[in-house]
Tab-separated table of N, CA and C in Angstrom:
chain	number	residue	atom	x	y	z
A	282	MET	N	1.052	-1.146	0.135
A	282	MET	CA	0.028	0.047	0.210
A	282	MET	C	0.872	1.098	0.089
A	283	ARG	N	1.952	1.306	0.905
A	283	ARG	CA	2.930	2.273	0.761
A	283	ARG	C	3.553	2.777	-0.428
A	284	ARG	N	3.703	1.713	-1.049
A	284	ARG	CA	4.606	1.838	-2.534
A	284	ARG	C	3.605	2.430	-3.426
A	285	ILE	N	2.213	1.959	-3.529
A	285	ILE	CA	1.158	2.577	-4.392
A	285	ILE	C	1.270	4.041	-4.087
A	286	PHE	N	1.289	4.506	-2.688
A	286	PHE	CA	0.927	5.698	-2.206
A	286	PHE	C	2.118	6.387	-2.679
A	287	TYR	N	3.702	5.946	-2.644
A	287	TYR	CA	4.665	6.594	-2.931
A	287	TYR	C	4.591	7.072	-4.519
A	288	LYS	N	4.255	5.917	-5.347
A	288	LYS	CA	4.215	6.194	-6.688
A	288	LYS	C	2.753	7.311	-7.136
A	289	VAL	N	1.891	7.320	-6.513
A	289	VAL	CA	0.849	8.229	-6.821
A	289	VAL	C	1.531	9.749	-6.554
A	290	ALA	N	2.158	9.757	-5.247
A	290	ALA	CA	2.581	10.973	-4.916
A	290	ALA	C	3.905	11.504	-5.786
A	291	GLN	N	4.542	10.502	-6.291
A	291	GLN	CA	5.631	10.845	-7.216
A	291	GLN	C	5.132	11.227	-8.275
A	292	PHE	N	4.145	10.858	-9.042
A	292	PHE	CA	3.206	10.989	-10.212
A	292	PHE	C	2.674	12.429	-9.991
A	293	VAL	N	2.045	12.871	-8.931
A	293	VAL	CA	1.376	14.154	-8.803
A	293	VAL	C	2.223	15.090	-8.588
A	294	THR	N	3.328	14.889	-7.806
A	294	THR	CA	4.124	16.115	-7.504
A	294	THR	C	5.472	16.292	-8.320
A	295	GLY	N	6.060	14.893	-8.865
A	295	GLY	CA	7.165	14.915	-9.562
A	295	GLY	C	8.381	14.764	-8.721
A	296	ASP	N	8.052	14.544	-7.556
A	296	ASP	CA	9.373	14.325	-6.677
A	296	ASP	C	9.485	12.997	-6.332
A	297	ASP	N	10.886	12.422	-6.366
A	297	ASP	CA	11.191	11.325	-6.004
A	297	ASP	C	11.296	10.703	-4.369
A	298	TYR	N	10.440	10.012	-3.729
A	298	TYR	CA	10.342	9.602	-2.597
A	298	TYR	C	11.364	8.489	-2.244
A	299	ALA	N	11.838	7.969	-3.287
A	299	ALA	CA	12.897	6.661	-3.050
A	299	ALA	C	13.828	6.978	-2.357
A	300	PRO	N	14.489	6.068	-1.555
A	300	PRO	CA	15.467	6.659	-0.557
A	300	PRO	C	17.081	6.761	-1.589
A	301	ALA	N	17.696	7.623	-1.603
A	301	ALA	CA	19.256	7.636	-1.982
A	301	ALA	C	19.908	6.175	-2.183
A	302	ASN	N	20.617	5.992	-3.346
A	302	ASN	CA	21.415	5.023	-3.501
A	302	ASN	C	22.421	5.482	-3.834
A	303	PRO	N	23.643	5.265	-2.791
A	303	PRO	CA	24.927	5.709	-3.052
A	303	PRO	C	25.958	4.823	-4.018
A	304	ASP	N	25.424	3.667	-4.565
A	304	ASP	CA	26.059	2.923	-5.374
A	304	ASP	C	26.471	3.423	-6.503
A	305	ILE	N	27.652	3.735	-6.939
A	305	ILE	CA	28.043	4.593	-8.061
A	305	ILE	C	27.816	3.896	-9.450
A	306	ASN	N	27.960	2.275	-9.153
A	306	ASN	CA	27.517	1.466	-10.331
A	306	ASN	C	25.919	1.803	-10.543
A	307	HIS	N	25.312	1.416	-9.697
A	307	HIS	CA	23.871	1.892	-10.064
A	307	HIS	C	23.538	3.210	-10.611
A	308	ASN	N	24.208	4.305	-10.294
A	308	ASN	CA	24.050	5.730	-10.533
A	308	ASN	C	24.421	5.802	-12.111
A	309	ILE	N	25.808	5.023	-12.215
A	309	ILE	CA	26.114	5.068	-13.883
A	309	ILE	C	25.092	4.433	-14.657
A	310	GLU	N	24.519	3.518	-13.952
A	310	GLU	CA	23.455	2.666	-15.205
A	310	GLU	C	22.230	3.697	-15.304
A	311	ILE	N	22.041	4.294	-14.422
A	311	ILE	CA	20.807	5.326	-14.685
A	311	ILE	C	21.150	6.270	-15.463
A	312	LEU	N	22.303	6.854	-15.339
A	312	LEU	CA	22.887	7.942	-16.340
A	312	LEU	C	22.777	7.283	-17.809
A	313	LYS	N	23.393	5.916	-18.169
A	313	LYS	CA	23.648	5.330	-19.056
A	313	LYS	C	22.126	4.927	-19.773
A	314	GLN	N	21.309	4.722	-19.041
A	314	GLN	CA	19.641	4.740	-19.611
A	314	GLN	C	19.243	6.159	-19.755
A	315	ALA	N	19.776	7.433	-19.253
A	315	ALA	CA	19.023	8.410	-19.488
A	315	ALA	C	19.616	9.036	-20.951
A	316	ALA	N	20.934	8.741	-20.766
A	316	ALA	CA	21.830	8.952	-22.132
A	316	ALA	C	20.827	8.343	-23.319
A	317	GLY	N	20.791	7.088	-23.347
A	317	GLY	CA	20.253	6.501	-24.385
A	317	GLY	C	18.918	6.679	-24.828
A	318	LYS	N	18.369	7.644	-23.897
A	318	LYS	CA	16.735	7.941	-24.127
A	318	LYS	C	16.605	9.168	-24.948
A	319	ILE	N	18.040	10.202	-24.368
A	319	ILE	CA	17.883	11.338	-25.327
A	319	ILE	C	18.922	11.044	-26.622
A	320	GLU	N	19.821	10.146	-26.640
A	320	GLU	CA	20.547	10.081	-27.687
A	320	GLU	C	20.245	10.882	-28.955
A	321	THR	N	20.774	11.498	-29.389
A	321	THR	CA	20.880	12.194	-30.646
A	321	THR	C	21.439	11.672	-31.553
A	322	GLY	N	22.781	11.530	-31.367
A	322	GLY	CA	23.243	10.692	-32.348
A	322	GLY	C	23.689	11.373	-33.882
A	323	ILE	N	24.566	10.738	-34.600
A	323	ILE	CA	24.673	10.962	-36.086
A	323	ILE	C	23.425	11.993	-37.024
A	324	TYR	N	21.984	11.593	-36.524
A	324	TYR	CA	21.145	11.584	-37.436
A	324	TYR	C	20.703	13.058	-36.971
A	325	SER	N	20.766	13.729	-35.665
A	325	SER	CA	20.371	14.965	-35.598
A	325	SER	C	21.396	15.847	-35.594
A	326	ARG	N	22.698	15.516	-35.313
A	326	ARG	CA	23.965	16.286	-35.371
A	326	ARG	C	24.359	16.464	-36.714
A	327	ILE	N	23.898	15.559	-37.753
A	327	ILE	CA	24.505	15.858	-39.254
A	327	ILE	C	23.303	16.060	-40.264
A	328	PHE	N	22.423	15.121	-40.006
A	328	PHE	CA	21.196	15.649	-41.014
A	328	PHE	C	20.362	16.559	-40.453
A	329	LYS	N	19.646	16.235	-39.260
A	329	LYS	CA	18.565	16.875	-38.954
A	329	LYS	C	18.610	18.447	-38.457
A	330	ARG	N	19.789	18.557	-37.596
A	330	ARG	CA	20.225	19.895	-37.220
A	330	ARG	C	20.389	20.923	-38.584
A	331	PRO	N	21.400	20.489	-39.330
A	331	PRO	CA	21.802	21.688	-40.383
A	331	PRO	C	20.422	21.685	-41.277
A	332	LEU	N	19.520	20.879	-41.640
A	332	LEU	CA	18.283	20.894	-42.454
A	332	LEU	C	17.389	21.948	-41.613
A	333	VAL	N	17.136	21.786	-40.368
A	333	VAL	CA	16.577	22.651	-39.459
A	333	VAL	C	16.882	24.254	-39.822
A	334	ILE	N	18.122	24.507	-39.710
A	334	ILE	CA	18.850	25.807	-39.737
A	334	ILE	C	18.291	26.367	-40.967
A	335	PHE	N	19.097	25.238	-42.162
A	335	PHE	CA	18.455	25.481	-43.592
A	335	PHE	C	16.831	26.034	-43.809
A	336	LEU	N	15.989	25.125	-43.449
A	336	LEU	CA	14.645	25.321	-43.288
A	336	LEU	C	14.385	26.618	-42.539
A	337	GLU	N	14.887	27.134	-41.692
A	337	GLU	CA	14.417	28.168	-40.358
A	337	GLU	C	15.029	29.536	-41.392
A	338	THR	N	15.871	29.331	-41.897
A	338	THR	CA	16.398	30.716	-42.710
A	338	THR	C	15.734	30.788	-43.893
A	339	GLY	N	15.532	29.484	-44.607
A	339	GLY	CA	14.767	29.804	-45.755
A	339	GLY	C	13.157	30.261	-45.361
A	340	ILE	N	12.886	29.805	-44.408
A	340	ILE	CA	11.452	30.411	-43.999
A	340	ILE	C	11.575	31.927	-43.761
A	341	TYR	N	12.445	32.235	-42.910
A	341	TYR	CA	12.526	34.056	-42.641
A	341	TYR	C	12.458	34.685	-43.828
A	342	LEU	N	13.546	34.241	-44.706
A	342	LEU	CA	13.628	34.971	-46.250
A	342	LEU	C	12.505	34.921	-46.871
A	343	LEU	N	11.565	34.042	-46.982
A	343	LEU	CA	10.281	33.644	-47.707
A	343	LEU	C	9.426	34.933	-46.932
A	344	THR	N	9.442	35.045	-45.578
A	344	THR	CA	8.649	35.655	-45.014
A	344	THR	C	8.750	37.396	-45.398
A	345	ILE	N	10.336	37.721	-45.682
A	345	ILE	CA	10.573	38.844	-45.834
A	345	ILE	C	9.927	39.162	-47.224
A	346	VAL	N	10.250	38.014	-48.015
A	346	VAL	CA	9.603	38.041	-49.484
A	346	VAL	C	8.429	38.526	-49.811
A	347	LEU	N	7.645	37.946	-48.703
A	347	LEU	CA	6.187	37.691	-48.871
A	347	LEU	C	5.777	39.006	-48.519
A	348	THR	N	6.460	39.539	-47.515
A	348	THR	CA	5.909	41.022	-47.206
A	348	THR	C	6.360	42.175	-47.879
A	349	VAL	N	7.146	42.060	-48.372
A	349	VAL	CA	7.918	43.267	-49.433
A	349	VAL	C	6.936	43.029	-50.703
A	350	LEU	N	6.664	41.838	-51.194
A	350	LEU	CA	5.882	41.532	-52.358
A	350	LEU	C	4.233	42.234	-52.197
A	351	THR	N	3.668	41.594	-50.714
A	351	THR	CA	2.535	42.271	-50.123
A	351	THR	C	2.233	43.341	-50.179
A	352	PHE	N	3.381	44.408	-49.926
A	352	PHE	CA	3.219	45.699	-49.689
A	352	PHE	C	3.167	46.299	-51.107
A	353	TYR	N	3.830	45.860	-51.784
A	353	TYR	CA	4.238	46.078	-53.303
A	353	TYR	C	2.885	46.175	-54.009
A	354	TYR	N	2.474	45.278	-54.105
A	354	TYR	CA	1.066	44.840	-54.709
A	354	TYR	C	-0.168	45.614	-54.090
A	355	TRP	N	0.002	45.733	-52.913
A	355	TRP	CA	-1.387	46.433	-52.075
A	355	TRP	C	-0.826	48.165	-52.595
A	356	ASN	N	0.104	48.698	-52.810
A	356	ASN	CA	0.384	49.828	-53.292
A	356	ASN	C	-0.227	49.850	-54.711
A	357	LYS	N	-0.101	49.041	-55.172
A	357	LYS	CA	-0.840	48.795	-56.896
A	357	LYS	C	-2.125	48.777	-56.798
A	358	ILE	N	-2.601	47.933	-55.742
A	358	ILE	CA	-4.038	48.106	-55.486
A	358	ILE	C	-4.826	49.173	-54.784
A	359	ASP	N	-3.875	49.880	-54.099
A	359	ASP	CA	-4.703	50.862	-53.519
A	359	ASP	C	-4.358	51.977	-54.504
A	360	ASN	N	-3.463	52.274	-55.222
A	360	ASN	CA	-3.890	53.092	-56.627
A	360	ASN	C	-4.852	52.832	-57.251
A	361	LEU	N	-5.297	51.633	-57.630
A	361	LEU	CA	-6.686	51.214	-58.010
A	361	LEU	C	-7.477	51.917	-57.572
A	362	PHE	N	-7.465	51.817	-55.994
A	362	PHE	CA	-8.989	52.589	-55.358
A	362	PHE	C	-9.031	53.982	-55.561
A	363	MET	N	-7.900	54.647	-56.140
A	363	MET	CA	-7.955	55.825	-56.311
A	363	MET	C	-8.714	56.493	-57.319
A	364	SER	N	-9.126	55.487	-58.203
A	364	SER	CA	-9.959	55.702	-59.148
A	364	SER	C	-11.260	55.518	-58.548
A	365	ALA	N	-12.061	56.628	-58.674
A	365	ALA	CA	-13.446	57.036	-58.517
A	365	ALA	C	-14.197	55.663	-59.169
A	366	GLU	N	-14.038	55.362	-59.928
A	366	GLU	CA	-15.017	54.331	-60.769
A	366	GLU	C	-14.737	53.184	-60.008
A	367	THR	N	-13.641	52.582	-60.038
A	367	THR	CA	-13.286	51.320	-59.463
A	367	THR	C	-13.906	51.333	-58.066
A	368	ILE	N	-13.875	52.332	-57.188
A	368	ILE	CA	-14.363	52.270	-55.813
A	368	ILE	C	-15.558	52.131	-55.603
A	369	GLN	N	-16.303	53.011	-56.860
A	369	GLN	CA	-17.674	52.927	-56.667
A	369	GLN	C	-18.167	51.402	-57.125
A	370	LYS	N	-17.543	50.918	-57.968
A	370	LYS	CA	-18.049	49.337	-58.410
A	370	LYS	C	-17.933	48.572	-57.139
A	371	PHE	N	-16.549	48.764	-56.623
A	371	PHE	CA	-16.546	47.697	-55.255
A	371	PHE	C	-17.326	47.939	-54.103
A	372	GLY	N	-17.562	49.364	-54.125
A	372	GLY	CA	-18.896	49.561	-53.307
A	372	GLY	C	-20.068	49.160	-53.558
A	373	LEU	N	-20.624	49.010	-54.608
A	373	LEU	CA	-21.808	48.341	-54.906
A	373	LEU	C	-21.597	46.857	-54.800
A	374	ILE	N	-20.679	46.452	-55.250
A	374	ILE	CA	-20.438	44.907	-55.060
A	374	ILE	C	-20.608	44.370	-53.907
A	375	LEU	N	-19.969	45.028	-53.033
A	375	LEU	CA	-19.982	44.707	-51.450
A	375	LEU	C	-21.044	44.984	-50.607
A	376	SER	N	-21.938	46.031	-50.997
A	376	SER	CA	-22.369	46.449	-50.067
A	376	SER	C	-24.206	47.054	-50.951
A	377	SER	N	-24.267	46.944	-52.231
A	377	SER	CA	-25.450	47.150	-52.602
A	377	SER	C	-25.826	48.475	-52.533
A	378	GLN	N	-25.091	49.469	-52.240
A	378	GLN	CA	-25.466	50.825	-51.868
A	378	GLN	C	-24.236	51.806	-52.360
A	379	GLU	N	-24.268	53.035	-52.783
A	379	GLU	CA	-22.959	53.860	-52.888
A	379	GLU	C	-22.192	53.749	-51.748
A	380	THR	N	-20.956	53.706	-52.003
A	380	THR	CA	-19.853	53.760	-51.003
A	380	THR	C	-19.323	55.315	-50.807
A	381	GLN	N	-19.415	55.394	-49.321
A	381	GLN	CA	-18.795	56.737	-48.916
A	381	GLN	C	-17.289	57.043	-49.119
A	382	ALA	N	-16.808	57.976	-49.112
A	382	ALA	CA	-15.279	58.314	-49.294
A	382	ALA	C	-14.583	57.750	-48.086
A	383	ASN	N	-14.878	57.752	-47.268
A	383	ASN	CA	-14.239	57.015	-45.971
A	383	ASN	C	-13.987	55.599	-46.006
A	384	ASP	N	-14.987	54.974	-46.759
A	384	ASP	CA	-15.002	53.491	-46.792
A	384	ASP	C	-13.763	52.766	-47.318
A	385	TYR	N	-13.491	53.596	-48.427
A	385	TYR	CA	-12.374	53.058	-49.364
A	385	TYR	C	-10.977	52.852	-48.617
A	386	SER	N	-10.545	53.418	-47.660
A	386	SER	CA	-9.460	53.064	-47.053
A	386	SER	C	-9.874	51.702	-46.030
A	387	GLY	N	-10.734	51.525	-45.645
A	387	GLY	CA	-11.327	50.212	-44.842
A	387	GLY	C	-11.127	48.896	-45.781
A	388	TYR	N	-11.670	49.191	-47.202
A	388	TYR	CA	-11.558	48.254	-47.976
A	388	TYR	C	-10.128	47.896	-48.235
A	389	SER	N	-9.231	48.969	-48.677
A	389	SER	CA	-7.836	49.005	-48.500
A	389	SER	C	-7.102	48.187	-47.641
A	390	TYR	N	-7.391	48.478	-46.284
A	390	TYR	CA	-6.931	47.773	-45.595
A	390	TYR	C	-7.344	46.544	-45.074
A	391	LEU	N	-8.509	45.979	-45.470
A	391	LEU	CA	-8.847	44.602	-45.118
A	391	LEU	C	-8.062	43.992	-46.446
A	392	ILE	N	-8.080	44.230	-47.619
A	392	ILE	CA	-7.193	43.448	-48.607
A	392	ILE	C	-5.654	43.380	-47.979
A	393	LEU	N	-5.244	44.201	-47.373
A	393	LEU	CA	-3.679	44.476	-46.945
A	393	LEU	C	-3.558	43.416	-45.832
A	394	ALA	N	-4.623	43.340	-44.940
A	394	ALA	CA	-4.775	42.262	-44.043
A	394	ALA	C	-4.925	40.866	-44.535
A	395	ILE	N	-5.540	40.708	-45.701
A	395	ILE	CA	-5.634	39.355	-46.246
A	395	ILE	C	-4.322	38.948	-46.689
A	396	MET	N	-3.630	39.905	-47.567
A	396	MET	CA	-2.672	39.571	-48.161
A	396	MET	C	-1.316	39.436	-47.516
A	397	LEU	N	-1.358	39.778	-46.059
A	397	LEU	CA	-0.531	39.798	-45.327
A	397	LEU	C	-0.528	38.202	-44.574
A	398	LEU	N	-1.751	37.777	-44.595
A	398	LEU	CA	-1.562	36.278	-43.972
A	398	LEU	C	-0.503	35.289	-44.218
A	399	PRO	N	-0.324	35.077	-45.601
A	399	PRO	CA	0.877	33.974	-45.882
A	399	PRO	C	2.154	34.268	-45.189
A	400	ALA	N	2.515	35.864	-45.123
A	400	ALA	CA	3.741	36.132	-44.438
A	400	ALA	C	3.865	35.800	-42.719
A	401	LEU	N	2.735	35.800	-42.532
A	401	LEU	CA	2.462	36.108	-41.042
A	401	LEU	C	2.441	34.242	-40.779
A	402	LEU	N	1.712	33.452	-41.390
A	402	LEU	CA	2.003	32.295	-41.371
A	402	LEU	C	3.490	31.612	-41.641
A	403	CYS	N	4.116	32.250	-42.325
A	403	CYS	CA	5.622	31.810	-42.537
A	403	CYS	C	6.267	32.074	-41.561
A	404	PHE	N	6.161	33.421	-41.048
A	404	PHE	CA	6.772	33.673	-39.706
A	404	PHE	C	6.566	32.677	-38.536
A	405	LEU	N	5.516	32.456	-38.390
A	405	LEU	CA	4.900	31.536	-37.244
A	405	LEU	C	5.566	30.286	-37.946
A	406	LEU	N	5.830	30.088	-38.726
A	406	LEU	CA	6.511	28.555	-38.950
A	406	LEU	C	8.095	28.643	-38.833
A	407	GLY	N	8.369	29.772	-39.001
A	407	GLY	CA	10.008	30.084	-38.749
A	407	GLY	C	10.076	30.035	-37.499
A	408	ARG	N	9.132	30.610	-36.499
A	408	ARG	CA	9.354	30.725	-35.115
A	408	ARG	C	9.412	29.215	-34.598
A	409	LEU	N	8.545	28.153	-35.390
A	409	LEU	CA	8.543	26.675	-35.057
A	409	LEU	C	10.021	26.210	-35.022
A	410	PHE	N	10.495	26.491	-36.005
A	410	PHE	CA	11.895	26.009	-36.687
A	410	PHE	C	12.679	26.425	-35.497
A	411	THR	N	12.863	27.841	-35.089
A	411	THR	CA	13.743	28.286	-34.098
A	411	THR	C	13.763	27.398	-32.805
A	412	LYS	N	12.573	27.275	-32.423
A	412	LYS	CA	12.473	26.673	-31.161
A	412	LYS	C	12.750	25.191	-31.210
A	413	SER	N	12.522	24.493	-32.500
A	413	SER	CA	13.201	23.184	-32.519
A	413	SER	C	14.378	23.105	-32.659
A	414	ARG	N	15.155	24.089	-33.164
A	414	ARG	CA	16.652	24.100	-33.521
A	414	ARG	C	17.450	24.325	-31.984
A	415	LYS	N	16.577	25.184	-31.086
A	415	LYS	CA	17.293	25.365	-29.830
A	415	LYS	C	17.033	24.298	-28.874
A	416	ARG	N	15.897	23.467	-29.019
A	416	ARG	CA	15.689	22.613	-28.326
A	416	ARG	C	16.634	21.178	-28.516
A	417	MET	N	16.552	21.129	-29.693
A	417	MET	CA	17.666	20.185	-30.286
A	417	MET	C	19.293	20.684	-30.030
A	418	ALA	N	19.435	21.969	-29.611
A	418	ALA	CA	20.837	22.203	-28.909
A	418	ALA	C	20.702	21.612	-27.367
A	419	ILE	N	19.669	21.960	-26.892
A	419	ILE	CA	19.866	21.720	-25.390
A	419	ILE	C	20.096	20.312	-25.603
A	420	PHE	N	19.243	19.303	-25.894
A	420	PHE	CA	19.550	17.775	-25.685
A	420	PHE	C	20.727	17.359	-26.074
A	421	ILE	N	21.536	17.934	-27.079
A	421	ILE	CA	22.813	17.656	-27.426
A	421	ILE	C	23.890	18.236	-25.871
A	422	GLU	N	23.530	19.285	-25.598
A	422	GLU	CA	24.254	19.694	-24.830
A	422	GLU	C	24.182	18.684	-23.596
A	423	VAL	N	23.019	18.378	-23.151
A	423	VAL	CA	22.553	17.424	-22.015
A	423	VAL	C	23.369	15.997	-22.310
A	424	GLU	N	23.228	15.588	-23.245
A	424	GLU	CA	23.633	14.394	-23.730
A	424	GLU	C	25.271	14.371	-23.494
A	425	ASN	N	25.869	15.544	-23.654
A	425	ASN	CA	27.470	15.567	-23.985
A	425	ASN	C	27.706	15.874	-22.260
A	426	ASN	N	26.986	16.249	-21.501
A	426	ASN	CA	26.758	16.716	-19.915
A	426	ASN	C	26.637	15.141	-19.166
A	427	ILE	N	25.730	14.532	-19.597
A	427	ILE	CA	25.722	13.113	-19.001
A	427	ILE	C	26.945	12.359	-19.447
A	428	LYS	N	27.565	12.315	-20.918
A	428	LYS	CA	28.539	11.677	-20.992
A	428	LYS	C	29.898	11.833	-20.234
A	429	THR	N	30.103	12.970	-20.082
A	429	THR	CA	31.132	13.591	-19.121
A	429	THR	C	30.941	12.930	-17.838
A	430	VAL	N	29.781	13.010	-17.216
A	430	VAL	CA	29.435	12.537	-15.889
A	430	VAL	C	29.733	11.180	-15.690
A	431	ILE	N	29.523	10.397	-16.791
A	431	ILE	CA	29.491	8.846	-16.524
A	431	ILE	C	31.090	8.530	-16.904
A	432	LYS	N	31.789	9.412	-17.664
A	432	LYS	CA	33.240	9.055	-17.917
A	432	LYS	C	34.044	9.382	-16.493
A	433	ASN	N	33.619	10.491	-15.832
A	433	ASN	CA	33.969	10.937	-14.264
A	433	ASN	C	33.705	9.758	-13.521
A	434	LEU	N	32.820	9.185	-13.461
A	434	LEU	CA	32.177	8.423	-12.217
A	434	LEU	C	32.951	7.024	-12.552
A	435	SER	N	33.130	6.698	-13.996
A	435	SER	CA	33.684	5.425	-14.216
A	435	SER	C	35.115	5.000	-13.707
């Protein structure tokens, strides 16, 4: 019964209530198991890590290009809005009534917001790759620290 209580308490709190084991061989085995579980190996060091860095850089560059192109084409569309006939035509299509002069900028900014959505999505994807790259670096560092501790204790 006490063992079940300790396991539940450990699960809930995250604390280990087991007595300390000073046996160095036992502790080395625990460290080896931990290192085996987070083993990054050649796949993430050589293939996955540079690929993530390449994708992250590419996504950020794509975000910049999409943002610049969005503002360029929005400027062209905004120039079309300066034409009174075009504005009246859009006003009739959207609301079936005559469009007031102050509504034109609202339509223009709505188009800008819609056109900026792909750039925003690319930026968020770039942030995801940045987080992945940083997490992978932490795993590699922890793996190296565990190997150093195993070497020092052996």
